[in-house]
Amino acid sequence: MSKQSTEDSPIRLVMHPLVPRLLHVAGIEALTPSMRRITLAGLAPEAPFPFTPMAASDHVKLVFPEAETGQIHLPTVVDDRLAMPEGRPRPIFRDYTVRAHDGGAGTLDIDFVLHQHGPAGLWAIGAQLGDTLGVLGPRGSHIYPSDFDQYLIAGDETAVPAMARWLEELPPGAQATVLVSVASLAEQPALSHRVGTSVTFLDRSVHGAGVLAQAFASVVPVPGRLFVWAAGEAGSLKPIRRHVREVLQLPPAHVDIDGYWKLGVEGLDHHEQDSDD
């Protein structure tokens, strides 16, 4: 089902059937010293994977192997709801952006930030060809508008896959300012450069954790309608939320700000709205 966009609500929501998939690692590519792309293969043609243009934040739930057994026990779907495997520990889920999809090859690309804490980063560090991984979703797609006068897009490393999709999927001639916070300039990912778009990398090792919010506040929008999209560490987004509300004074429907993770919190549910206090 689809919610049609209006002037006040330009984001369309399209829901998809909930399909559990067990895929295997078919490719591993180093993108930066701390980011790795894992290509997952094995998508079945009879259950097409929904990959929707201008839905840059589309994400799936990855299901990781049990630490004790190394096995993956996927939930089943009953009445369009997940049913957990009986007699098994609750599966380990983490939400990840779908970076790319190749329908002909039956593959998905997922970009991981590598770290030594948490199941996702550790799995990506040790991933080898042939390893299996469970995939659920995407449950729905938020399709962003393509007819605004300017886009202001900001985030940290965890938002890079979505920001890369923004740059690839905006229509020709779209005006966009993209701000990317990275741990150091050695961690700059490759992003598309296109007419009408500026991409700025912000070095946290030099300017500190607040550099993203500072750069965001310094942007002077062009006349016309502005759409804001930002994602990353929840705490770093709070001053951005305040700036959008108090200075830019944008309608809520023209803004999507999402805390993908939170310092000191494991397995943050990013669907829960974070305050800006």
Coordinates of N, CA, C and O in Angstrom, one line a residue, residues 107-276:
T107 N 21.9 -10.3 -5.9 CA 22.8 -10.0 -4.8 C 22.3 -8.7 -4.2 O 21.7 -7.8 -4.8
L108 N 22.8 -8.5 -2.9 CA 22.7 -7.3 -2.2 C 24.1 -6.8 -1.7 O 24.9 -7.7 -1.4
D109 N 24.3 -5.5 -1.7 CA 25.5 -5.0 -1.1 C 25.2 -4.3 0.2 O 24.3 -3.5 0.3
I110 N 25.9 -4.7 1.3 CA 25.7 -4.1 2.6 C 27.1 -3.5 3.0 O 28.1 -4.3 3.0
D111 N 27.2 -2.3 3.4 CA 28.4 -1.7 3.8 C 28.5 -1.7 5.4 O 27.5 -1.1 6.0
F112 N 29.5 -2.2 5.9 CA 29.7 -2.3 7.4 C 30.8 -1.4 7.9 O 31.9 -1.4 7.2
V113 N 30.6 -0.7 9.0 CA 31.7 0.0 9.7 C 32.3 -1.1 10.6 O 31.6 -1.7 11.4
L114 N 33.6 -1.3 10.5 CA 34.3 -2.3 11.3 C 34.6 -1.8 12.7 O 35.1 -0.7 12.8
H115 N 34.3 -2.6 13.7 CA 34.6 -2.3 15.1 C 34.7 -3.6 15.9 O 34.1 -4.6 15.5
Q116 N 35.3 -3.5 17.0 CA 35.6 -4.7 17.8 C 34.5 -4.9 18.8 O 34.6 -5.9 19.7
H117 N 33.4 -4.1 18.9 CA 32.3 -4.4 19.8 C 31.1 -4.6 19.0 O 30.8 -4.0 18.0
G118 N 30.2 -5.5 19.5 CA 28.9 -5.7 18.9 C 29.0 -6.8 17.9 O 30.1 -7.0 17.2
P119 N 27.9 -7.5 17.6 CA 27.9 -8.7 16.7 C 28.1 -8.3 15.3 O 28.8 -9.1 14.5
A120 N 27.6 -7.2 14.8 CA 27.7 -6.8 13.4 C 29.1 -6.5 13.0 O 29.6 -7.0 12.0
G121 N 29.8 -5.6 13.7 CA 31.1 -5.2 13.3 C 32.1 -6.4 13.4 O 32.9 -6.6 12.5
L122 N 31.9 -7.2 14.4 CA 32.8 -8.4 14.6 C 32.5 -9.4 13.5 O 33.5 -10.0 12.9
W123 N 31.3 -9.6 13.1 CA 31.0 -10.5 12.0 C 31.6 -10.1 10.7 O 32.2 -10.8 10.0
A124 N 31.5 -8.7 10.4 CA 32.0 -8.2 9.2 C 33.6 -8.3 9.1 O 34.1 -8.6 8.1
I125 N 34.2 -8.2 10.3 CA 35.7 -8.3 10.3 C 36.1 -9.7 10.0 O 37.1 -10.0 9.2
G126 N 35.4 -10.7 10.5 CA 35.7 -12.1 10.2 C 35.0 -12.8 9.0 O 35.3 -14.0 8.8
A127 N 34.2 -12.0 8.3 CA 33.4 -12.6 7.2 C 34.3 -13.2 6.2 O 35.3 -12.6 5.8
Q128 N 33.9 -14.4 5.7 CA 34.6 -15.1 4.6 C 33.6 -15.5 3.5 O 32.4 -15.6 3.8
L129 N 34.1 -15.7 2.3 CA 33.3 -16.1 1.2 C 32.6 -17.4 1.6 O 33.2 -18.4 2.1
G130 N 31.3 -17.5 1.3 CA 30.5 -18.7 1.6 C 29.8 -18.6 3.0 O 28.9 -19.4 3.2
D131 N 30.2 -17.7 3.9 CA 29.5 -17.5 5.1 C 28.0 -17.1 4.9 O 27.7 -16.5 3.9
T132 N 27.2 -17.5 5.8 CA 25.7 -17.2 5.6 C 25.3 -16.1 6.6 O 25.9 -15.9 7.6
L133 N 24.2 -15.4 6.2 CA 23.7 -14.3 7.0 C 22.2 -14.3 6.7 O 21.8 -14.4 5.5
G134 N 21.4 -14.1 7.7 CA 20.0 -13.9 7.5 C 19.6 -12.5 7.2 O 20.2 -11.5 7.7
V135 N 18.6 -12.3 6.4 CA 18.1 -11.0 5.9 C 16.6 -10.9 6.0 O 15.9 -11.8 5.4
L136 N 16.1 -9.9 6.7 CA 14.6 -9.7 6.8 C 14.3 -8.3 6.2 O 14.9 -7.3 6.6
G137 N 13.3 -8.3 5.3 CA 12.9 -7.0 4.8 C 13.4 -6.6 3.5 O 13.9 -7.5 2.8
P138 N 13.3 -5.4 3.1 CA 12.8 -4.2 3.9 C 11.3 -4.3 4.1 O 10.6 -4.7 3.2
R139 N 10.9 -3.8 5.3 CA 9.4 -3.9 5.6 C 8.7 -2.8 4.8 O 7.5 -3.0 4.4
G140 N 9.3 -1.6 4.6 CA 8.7 -0.5 3.9 C 9.7 0.4 3.4 O 10.9 0.4 3.8
S141 N 9.3 1.2 2.4 CA 10.2 2.2 1.8 C 9.6 3.6 2.0 O 8.5 3.8 1.7
H142 N 10.5 4.5 2.5 CA 10.1 5.9 2.6 C 10.7 6.5 1.3 O 11.9 6.7 1.2
I143 N 9.9 6.9 0.4 CA 10.3 7.4 -0.9 C 10.4 8.9 -0.8 O 9.3 9.6 -0.6
Y144 N 11.6 9.5 -0.9 CA 11.7 10.9 -0.7 C 11.4 11.7 -1.9 O 11.5 11.2 -3.0
P145 N 11.0 13.0 -1.7 CA 10.6 13.8 -2.9 C 11.9 14.1 -3.8 O 13.0 14.2 -3.3
S146 N 11.6 14.3 -5.0 CA 12.7 14.6 -6.0 C 12.6 15.9 -6.6 O 13.3 16.3 -7.5
D147 N 11.6 16.8 -6.1 CA 11.4 18.0 -6.8 C 11.6 19.2 -5.9 O 11.1 20.3 -6.1
F148 N 12.4 19.1 -4.8 CA 12.7 20.2 -4.0 C 13.8 21.1 -4.6 O 14.6 20.6 -5.4
D149 N 13.9 22.3 -4.1 CA 14.9 23.2 -4.7 C 16.3 22.9 -4.2 O 17.3 23.2 -4.9
Q150 N 16.4 22.4 -2.9 CA 17.7 22.1 -2.4 C 17.5 21.0 -1.3 O 16.5 20.9 -0.7
Y151 N 18.6 20.2 -1.2 CA 18.7 19.1 -0.3 C 19.9 19.3 0.6 O 21.0 19.6 0.1
L152 N 19.7 19.2 1.9 CA 20.8 19.3 2.9 C 20.9 17.9 3.5 O 20.0 17.5 4.3
I153 N 22.0 17.2 3.3 CA 22.2 15.8 3.7 C 23.4 15.7 4.5 O 24.5 16.2 4.2
A154 N 23.3 15.1 5.7 CA 24.4 15.1 6.7 C 24.4 13.7 7.4 O 23.3 13.1 7.6
G155 N 25.6 13.3 7.8 CA 25.7 12.1 8.6 C 27.1 11.7 8.8 O 28.1 12.3 8.3
D156 N 27.3 10.6 9.6 CA 28.6 10.0 9.9 C 28.8 8.8 9.0 O 28.0 8.5 8.1
E157 N 29.8 8.0 9.4 CA 30.1 6.8 8.6 C 28.9 5.8 8.4 O 28.8 5.2 7.3
T158 N 28.1 5.7 9.4 CA 27.0 4.8 9.4 C 25.9 5.2 8.3 O 25.1 4.4 7.9
A159 N 25.9 6.5 8.0 CA 25.0 7.0 7.1 C 25.5 7.1 5.7 O 24.8 7.5 4.7
V160 N 26.8 6.7 5.5 CA 27.4 6.8 4.1 C 26.7 6.0 3.1 O 26.5 6.5 2.0
P161 N 26.2 4.8 3.3 CA 25.5 4.1 2.3 C 24.3 4.8 1.8 O 24.0 4.9 0.6
A162 N 23.5 5.4 2.8 CA 22.3 6.1 2.4 C 22.7 7.4 1.6 O 22.0 7.8 0.7
M163 N 23.7 8.1 2.1 CA 24.1 9.3 1.4 C 24.6 9.0 0.0 O 24.4 9.8 -0.9
A164 N 25.3 7.9 -0.2 CA 25.8 7.5 -1.5 C 24.6 7.3 -2.4 O 24.6 7.7 -3.6
R165 N 23.5 6.7 -1.9 CA 22.3 6.5 -2.7 C 21.6 7.8 -3.0 O 21.1 8.0 -4.1
W166 N 21.6 8.7 -2.1 CA 21.1 10.1 -2.4 C 21.8 10.7 -3.6 O 21.1 11.2 -4.5
L167 N 23.1 10.6 -3.6 CA 23.9 11.2 -4.6 C 23.6 10.5 -6.0 O 23.7 11.2 -7.0
E168 N 23.4 9.2 -5.9 CA 23.2 8.5 -7.2 C 21.7 8.6 -7.7 O 21.5 8.5 -8.9
E169 N 20.8 8.8 -6.8 CA 19.4 8.7 -7.2 C 18.7 10.1 -7.3 O 17.6 10.1 -7.9
L170 N 19.3 11.2 -6.8 CA 18.6 12.5 -7.1 C 18.6 12.7 -8.6 O 19.5 12.3 -9.3
P171 N 17.6 13.4 -9.1 CA 17.5 13.6 -10.5 C 18.5 14.6 -11.0 O 19.1 15.4 -10.2
P172 N 18.9 14.6 -12.3 CA 19.9 15.5 -12.8 C 19.5 16.9 -12.5 O 18.3 17.3 -12.7
G173 N 20.5 17.7 -12.1 CA 20.3 19.1 -11.9 C 19.8 19.4 -10.5 O 19.8 20.6 -10.1
A174 N 19.6 18.4 -9.6 CA 19.2 18.7 -8.2 C 20.3 19.4 -7.5 O 21.5 19.0 -7.7
Q175 N 20.0 20.3 -6.6 CA 21.0 21.0 -5.8 C 21.1 20.4 -4.4 O 20.0 20.2 -3.7
A176 N 22.2 19.9 -4.0 CA 22.4 19.2 -2.8 C 23.7 19.6 -2.1 O 24.8 19.7 -2.8
T177 N 23.7 19.8 -0.8 CA 24.8 20.0 0.0 C 25.0 18.8 0.9 O 24.0 18.4 1.7
V178 N 26.1 18.1 0.9 CA 26.3 16.8 1.6 C 27.4 17.0 2.6 O 28.6 17.4 2.1
L179 N 27.2 16.7 3.8 CA 28.2 16.9 4.9 C 28.5 15.5 5.5 O 27.5 14.8 6.0
V180 N 29.7 15.0 5.5 CA 30.1 13.7 5.9 C 31.1 13.8 7.0 O 32.2 14.2 6.8
S181 N 30.7 13.4 8.2 CA 31.6 13.3 9.4 C 32.4 12.0 9.4 O 31.8 10.9 9.4
V182 N 33.7 12.1 9.4 CA 34.6 10.9 9.4 C 35.6 10.9 10.6 O 35.9 12.0 11.0
A183 N 36.0 9.8 11.0 CA 37.0 9.7 12.1 C 38.3 10.4 11.8 O 38.9 11.0 12.6
S184 N 38.7 10.3 10.5 CA 39.9 11.0 10.0 C 39.7 11.1 8.5 O 38.9 10.4 7.9
L185 N 40.5 11.9 7.9 CA 40.4 12.1 6.4 C 40.9 10.8 5.7 O 40.6 10.6 4.5
A186 N 41.7 9.9 6.4 CA 42.0 8.7 5.8 C 40.8 7.8 5.6 O 40.9 6.8 4.9
E187 N 39.7 8.1 6.3 CA 38.5 7.3 6.2 C 37.5 7.8 5.2 O 36.3 7.5 5.3
Q188 N 37.9 8.7 4.3 CA 37.0 9.3 3.4 C 36.5 8.2 2.4 O 37.3 7.6 1.7
P189 N 35.2 8.0 2.3 CA 34.6 7.0 1.3 C 34.6 7.7 0.0 O 34.5 8.9 -0.2
A190 N 34.5 6.9 -1.1 CA 34.3 7.4 -2.4 C 32.8 7.7 -2.6 O 32.0 6.8 -2.5
L191 N 32.5 8.9 -2.9 CA 31.1 9.4 -3.2 C 31.0 10.1 -4.5 O 32.0 10.7 -4.9
S192 N 29.9 9.9 -5.2 CA 29.7 10.5 -6.5 C 29.8 12.1 -6.4 O 29.3 12.7 -5.5
H193 N 30.5 12.7 -7.3 CA 30.5 14.1 -7.5 C 29.7 14.4 -8.7 O 30.0 13.9 -9.8
R194 N 28.8 15.4 -8.6 CA 27.9 15.7 -9.7 C 27.6 17.2 -9.8 O 27.7 17.9 -8.7
V195 N 27.2 17.7 -10.9 CA 26.9 19.1 -11.0 C 25.7 19.4 -10.1 O 24.7 18.7 -10.0
G196 N 25.9 20.5 -9.4 CA 24.9 21.0 -8.5 C 25.0 20.4 -7.1 O 24.2 20.8 -6.2
T197 N 26.0 19.6 -6.8 CA 26.2 19.0 -5.5 C 27.6 19.3 -5.0 O 28.6 19.2 -5.7
S198 N 27.6 19.6 -3.7 CA 28.9 19.8 -3.0 C 29.0 18.7 -1.9 O 28.0 18.5 -1.2
V199 N 30.1 18.1 -1.8 CA 30.4 17.1 -0.7 C 31.5 17.5 0.1 O 32.6 17.8 -0.4
T200 N 31.3 17.7 1.4 CA 32.4 18.1 2.3 C 32.6 17.0 3.4 O 31.7 16.6 4.0
F201 N 33.9 16.6 3.5 CA 34.3 15.7 4.6 C 34.8 16.4 5.8 O 35.6 17.4 5.6
L202 N 34.3 16.0 6.9 CA 34.6 16.7 8.2 C 35.4 15.8 9.1 O 34.9 14.7 9.4
D203 N 36.6 16.2 9.5 CA 37.5 15.4 10.2 C 37.3 15.5 11.7 O 37.7 16.5 12.3
R204 N 36.7 14.5 12.4 CA 36.4 14.6 13.8 C 37.7 14.5 14.6 O 37.8 15.1 15.7
S205 N 38.8 13.9 14.1 CA 40.1 13.9 14.8 C 40.7 15.2 15.0 O 41.5 15.5 15.9
V206 N 40.3 16.2 14.1 CA 40.8 17.5 14.2 C 39.8 18.5 14.8 O 40.2 19.3 15.7
H207 N 38.6 18.4 14.4 CA 37.6 19.4 14.8 C 36.6 18.9 15.9 O 35.8 19.7 16.4
G208 N 36.7 17.6 16.4 CA 35.9 17.1 17.4 C 34.5 16.6 17.0 O 34.1 16.7 15.8
A209 N 33.8 16.0 17.9 CA 32.6 15.3 17.6 C 31.5 16.2 17.2 O 30.5 15.8 16.5
G210 N 31.6 17.5 17.5 CA 30.5 18.5 17.2 C 30.7 19.1 15.8 O 29.9 20.0 15.4
V211 N 31.6 18.6 15.0 CA 31.9 19.3 13.7 C 30.7 19.2 12.8 O 30.5 20.1 12.0
L212 N 30.0 18.1 12.8 CA 28.9 17.9 11.9 C 27.8 19.0 12.1 O 27.3 19.6 11.2
A213 N 27.5 19.1 13.4 CA 26.4 20.1 13.7 C 26.9 21.5 13.4 O 26.1 22.4 12.9
Q214 N 28.2 21.8 13.6 CA 28.7 23.1 13.3 C 28.6 23.4 11.8 O 28.2 24.5 11.4
A215 N 29.1 22.4 11.0 CA 29.0 22.6 9.6 C 27.6 22.8 9.1 O 27.3 23.6 8.2
F216 N 26.7 22.0 9.7 CA 25.3 22.0 9.3 C 24.7 23.4 9.5 O 24.0 24.0 8.7
A217 N 25.0 24.0 10.7 CA 24.5 25.3 11.1 C 25.1 26.4 10.2 O 24.4 27.5 10.1
S218 N 26.2 26.2 9.5 CA 26.8 27.2 8.7 C 26.3 27.3 7.3 O 26.6 28.2 6.6
V219 N 25.5 26.3 6.9 CA 25.0 26.2 5.6 C 23.9 27.3 5.4 O 22.9 27.3 6.2
V220 N 24.0 28.1 4.4 CA 22.9 29.1 4.1 C 22.1 28.5 2.9 O 22.6 28.4 1.8
P221 N 20.9 28.2 3.2 CA 20.0 27.6 2.1 C 19.8 28.5 1.0 O 19.7 29.8 1.2
V222 N 19.6 28.0 -0.2 CA 19.2 28.9 -1.4 C 17.7 29.1 -1.2 O 17.0 28.4 -0.5
P223 N 17.2 30.2 -1.9 CA 15.7 30.4 -1.8 C 15.0 29.2 -2.4 O 15.4 28.5 -3.3
G224 N 13.8 28.9 -1.8 CA 13.0 27.8 -2.3 C 12.8 26.8 -1.2 O 13.1 27.0 -0.1
R225 N 12.2 25.7 -1.6 CA 11.9 24.6 -0.7 C 13.2 23.8 -0.4 O 13.9 23.4 -1.3
L226 N 13.4 23.5 0.9 CA 14.6 22.8 1.4 C 14.1 21.5 2.0 O 13.2 21.5 2.9
F227 N 14.8 20.4 1.7 CA 14.5 19.1 2.3 C 15.8 18.7 3.1 O 16.9 18.8 2.5
V228 N 15.7 18.3 4.3 CA 16.8 17.9 5.2 C 16.7 16.5 5.5 O 15.7 15.9 5.9
W229 N 17.8 15.8 5.3 CA 18.0 14.4 5.7 C 19.3 14.3 6.5 O 20.4 14.7 6.0
A230 N 19.3 13.7 7.7 CA 20.5 13.5 8.5 C 20.4 12.2 9.3 O 19.3 11.8 9.7
A231 N 21.5 11.5 9.5 CA 21.5 10.3 10.2 C 22.9 10.1 10.8 O 23.9 10.6 10.3
G232 N 23.0 9.2 11.8 CA 24.2 8.9 12.5 C 24.1 8.7 14.0 O 23.0 8.3 14.4
E233 N 25.1 9.1 14.7 CA 25.1 9.0 16.2 C 24.0 9.9 16.8 O 24.0 11.1 16.5
A234 N 23.1 9.4 17.6 CA 21.9 10.1 18.0 C 22.3 11.4 18.7 O 21.7 12.4 18.5
G235 N 23.3 11.3 19.6 CA 23.7 12.5 20.4 C 24.1 13.7 19.5 O 23.9 14.9 19.7
S236 N 24.9 13.3 18.4 CA 25.4 14.4 17.5 C 24.3 15.0 16.7 O 24.6 16.1 16.1
L237 N 23.2 14.4 16.6 CA 22.1 14.9 15.8 C 21.2 15.9 16.6 O 20.4 16.6 15.9
K238 N 21.3 15.9 17.9 CA 20.4 16.8 18.7 C 20.5 18.3 18.3 O 19.5 19.0 18.1
P239 N 21.8 18.8 18.2 CA 21.8 20.2 17.8 C 21.3 20.5 16.4 O 20.8 21.6 16.0
I240 N 21.4 19.5 15.5 CA 20.9 19.6 14.2 C 19.4 19.7 14.2 O 18.8 20.5 13.5
R241 N 18.8 18.8 15.0 CA 17.3 18.9 15.2 C 16.9 20.3 15.7 O 15.9 20.9 15.2
R242 N 17.6 20.8 16.7 CA 17.3 22.2 17.2 C 17.4 23.2 16.1 O 16.6 24.1 16.0
H243 N 18.5 23.1 15.3 CA 18.7 24.1 14.3 C 17.6 24.1 13.2 O 17.1 25.1 12.8
V244 N 17.2 22.9 12.9 CA 16.1 22.7 11.9 C 14.8 23.4 12.4 O 14.1 24.0 11.7
R245 N 14.6 23.1 13.7 CA 13.3 23.6 14.3 C 13.3 25.1 14.5 O 12.4 25.8 14.2
E246 N 14.4 25.6 15.1 CA 14.4 27.0 15.6 C 15.0 28.0 14.6 O 14.5 29.1 14.6
V247 N 15.9 27.5 13.7 CA 16.5 28.5 12.8 C 15.9 28.3 11.4 O 15.4 29.3 10.8
L248 N 15.9 27.1 10.9 CA 15.4 26.9 9.5 C 13.9 26.9 9.5 O 13.3 27.2 8.5
Q249 N 13.3 26.4 10.7 CA 11.8 26.4 10.8 C 11.1 25.7 9.7 O 10.2 26.2 9.1
L250 N 11.7 24.5 9.4 CA 11.1 23.7 8.3 C 9.8 23.0 8.8 O 9.8 22.6 10.0
P251 N 8.9 22.7 7.9 CA 7.8 21.8 8.3 C 8.3 20.4 8.6 O 9.3 20.0 8.0
P252 N 7.8 19.8 9.6 CA 8.3 18.4 10.0 C 8.3 17.5 8.8 O 9.2 16.6 8.7
A253 N 7.4 17.6 7.9 CA 7.3 16.7 6.8 C 8.4 16.9 5.8 O 8.6 16.1 4.9
H254 N 9.2 18.0 5.9 CA 10.3 18.3 5.0 C 11.6 17.9 5.7 O 12.7 18.3 5.2
V255 N 11.6 17.1 6.7 CA 12.8 16.7 7.5 C 12.7 15.3 7.9 O 11.7 14.7 8.2
D256 N 13.8 14.6 7.7 CA 14.0 13.2 8.2 C 15.3 13.1 8.9 O 16.4 13.1 8.2
I257 N 15.3 13.0 10.2 CA 16.6 12.9 11.0 C 16.5 11.7 11.9 O 15.5 11.5 12.6
D258 N 17.5 10.8 11.7 CA 17.4 9.5 12.3 C 18.6 9.1 13.0 O 19.7 9.1 12.5
G259 N 18.5 8.8 14.3 CA 19.7 8.3 15.1 C 19.9 6.8 14.8 O 19.2 6.0 15.3
Y260 N 20.9 6.5 14.0 CA 21.2 5.1 13.6 C 21.8 4.4 14.8 O 21.7 3.2 14.9
W261 N 22.6 5.1 15.6 CA 23.2 4.4 16.8 C 23.4 5.5 17.9 O 23.2 6.7 17.6
K262 N 23.7 5.0 19.1 CA 23.9 5.9 20.2 C 25.1 5.5 21.0 O 25.2 4.3 21.4
L263 N 25.9 6.4 21.3 CA 27.1 6.1 22.1 C 26.8 5.4 23.4 O 26.0 5.9 24.2
G264 N 27.4 4.2 23.6 CA 27.1 3.5 24.9 C 25.9 2.7 24.9 O 25.6 2.0 25.9
V265 N 25.1 2.6 23.8 CA 23.9 1.8 23.7 C 24.1 0.8 22.6 O 24.4 1.1 21.5
E266 N 23.9 -0.5 23.0 CA 24.0 -1.6 22.0 C 22.6 -1.9 21.4 O 21.6 -2.0 22.2
G267 N 22.6 -2.0 20.1 CA 21.3 -2.4 19.5 C 20.2 -1.4 19.6 O 19.1 -1.7 19.8
L268 N 20.6 -0.1 19.4 CA 19.6 1.0 19.5 C 18.5 0.7 18.5 O 18.7 0.4 17.3
D269 N 17.2 0.9 18.9 CA 16.1 0.9 18.0 C 15.9 2.3 17.4 O 15.4 3.2 18.1
H270 N 16.4 2.4 16.2 CA 16.3 3.8 15.6 C 14.9 4.2 15.2 O 14.7 5.4 14.8
H271 N 13.9 3.3 15.3 CA 12.6 3.7 15.0 C 12.0 4.5 16.1 O 11.0 5.2 15.9
E272 N 12.6 4.5 17.3 CA 12.1 5.3 18.4 C 12.6 6.7 18.2 O 13.8 7.0 18.1
Q273 N 11.7 7.7 18.3 CA 12.0 9.1 18.0 C 12.9 9.6 19.2 O 12.5 9.4 20.3
D274 N 14.0 10.2 18.8 CA 14.9 10.7 19.8 C 14.6 12.2 20.0 O 14.3 12.9 19.1
S275 N 14.7 12.7 21.2 CA 14.4 14.1 21.5 C 15.7 14.9 21.1 O 16.7 14.4 20.9
D276 N 15.5 16.2 21.1 CA 16.6 17.1 20.8 C 17.1 17.9 22.0 O 17.7 18.9 21.9

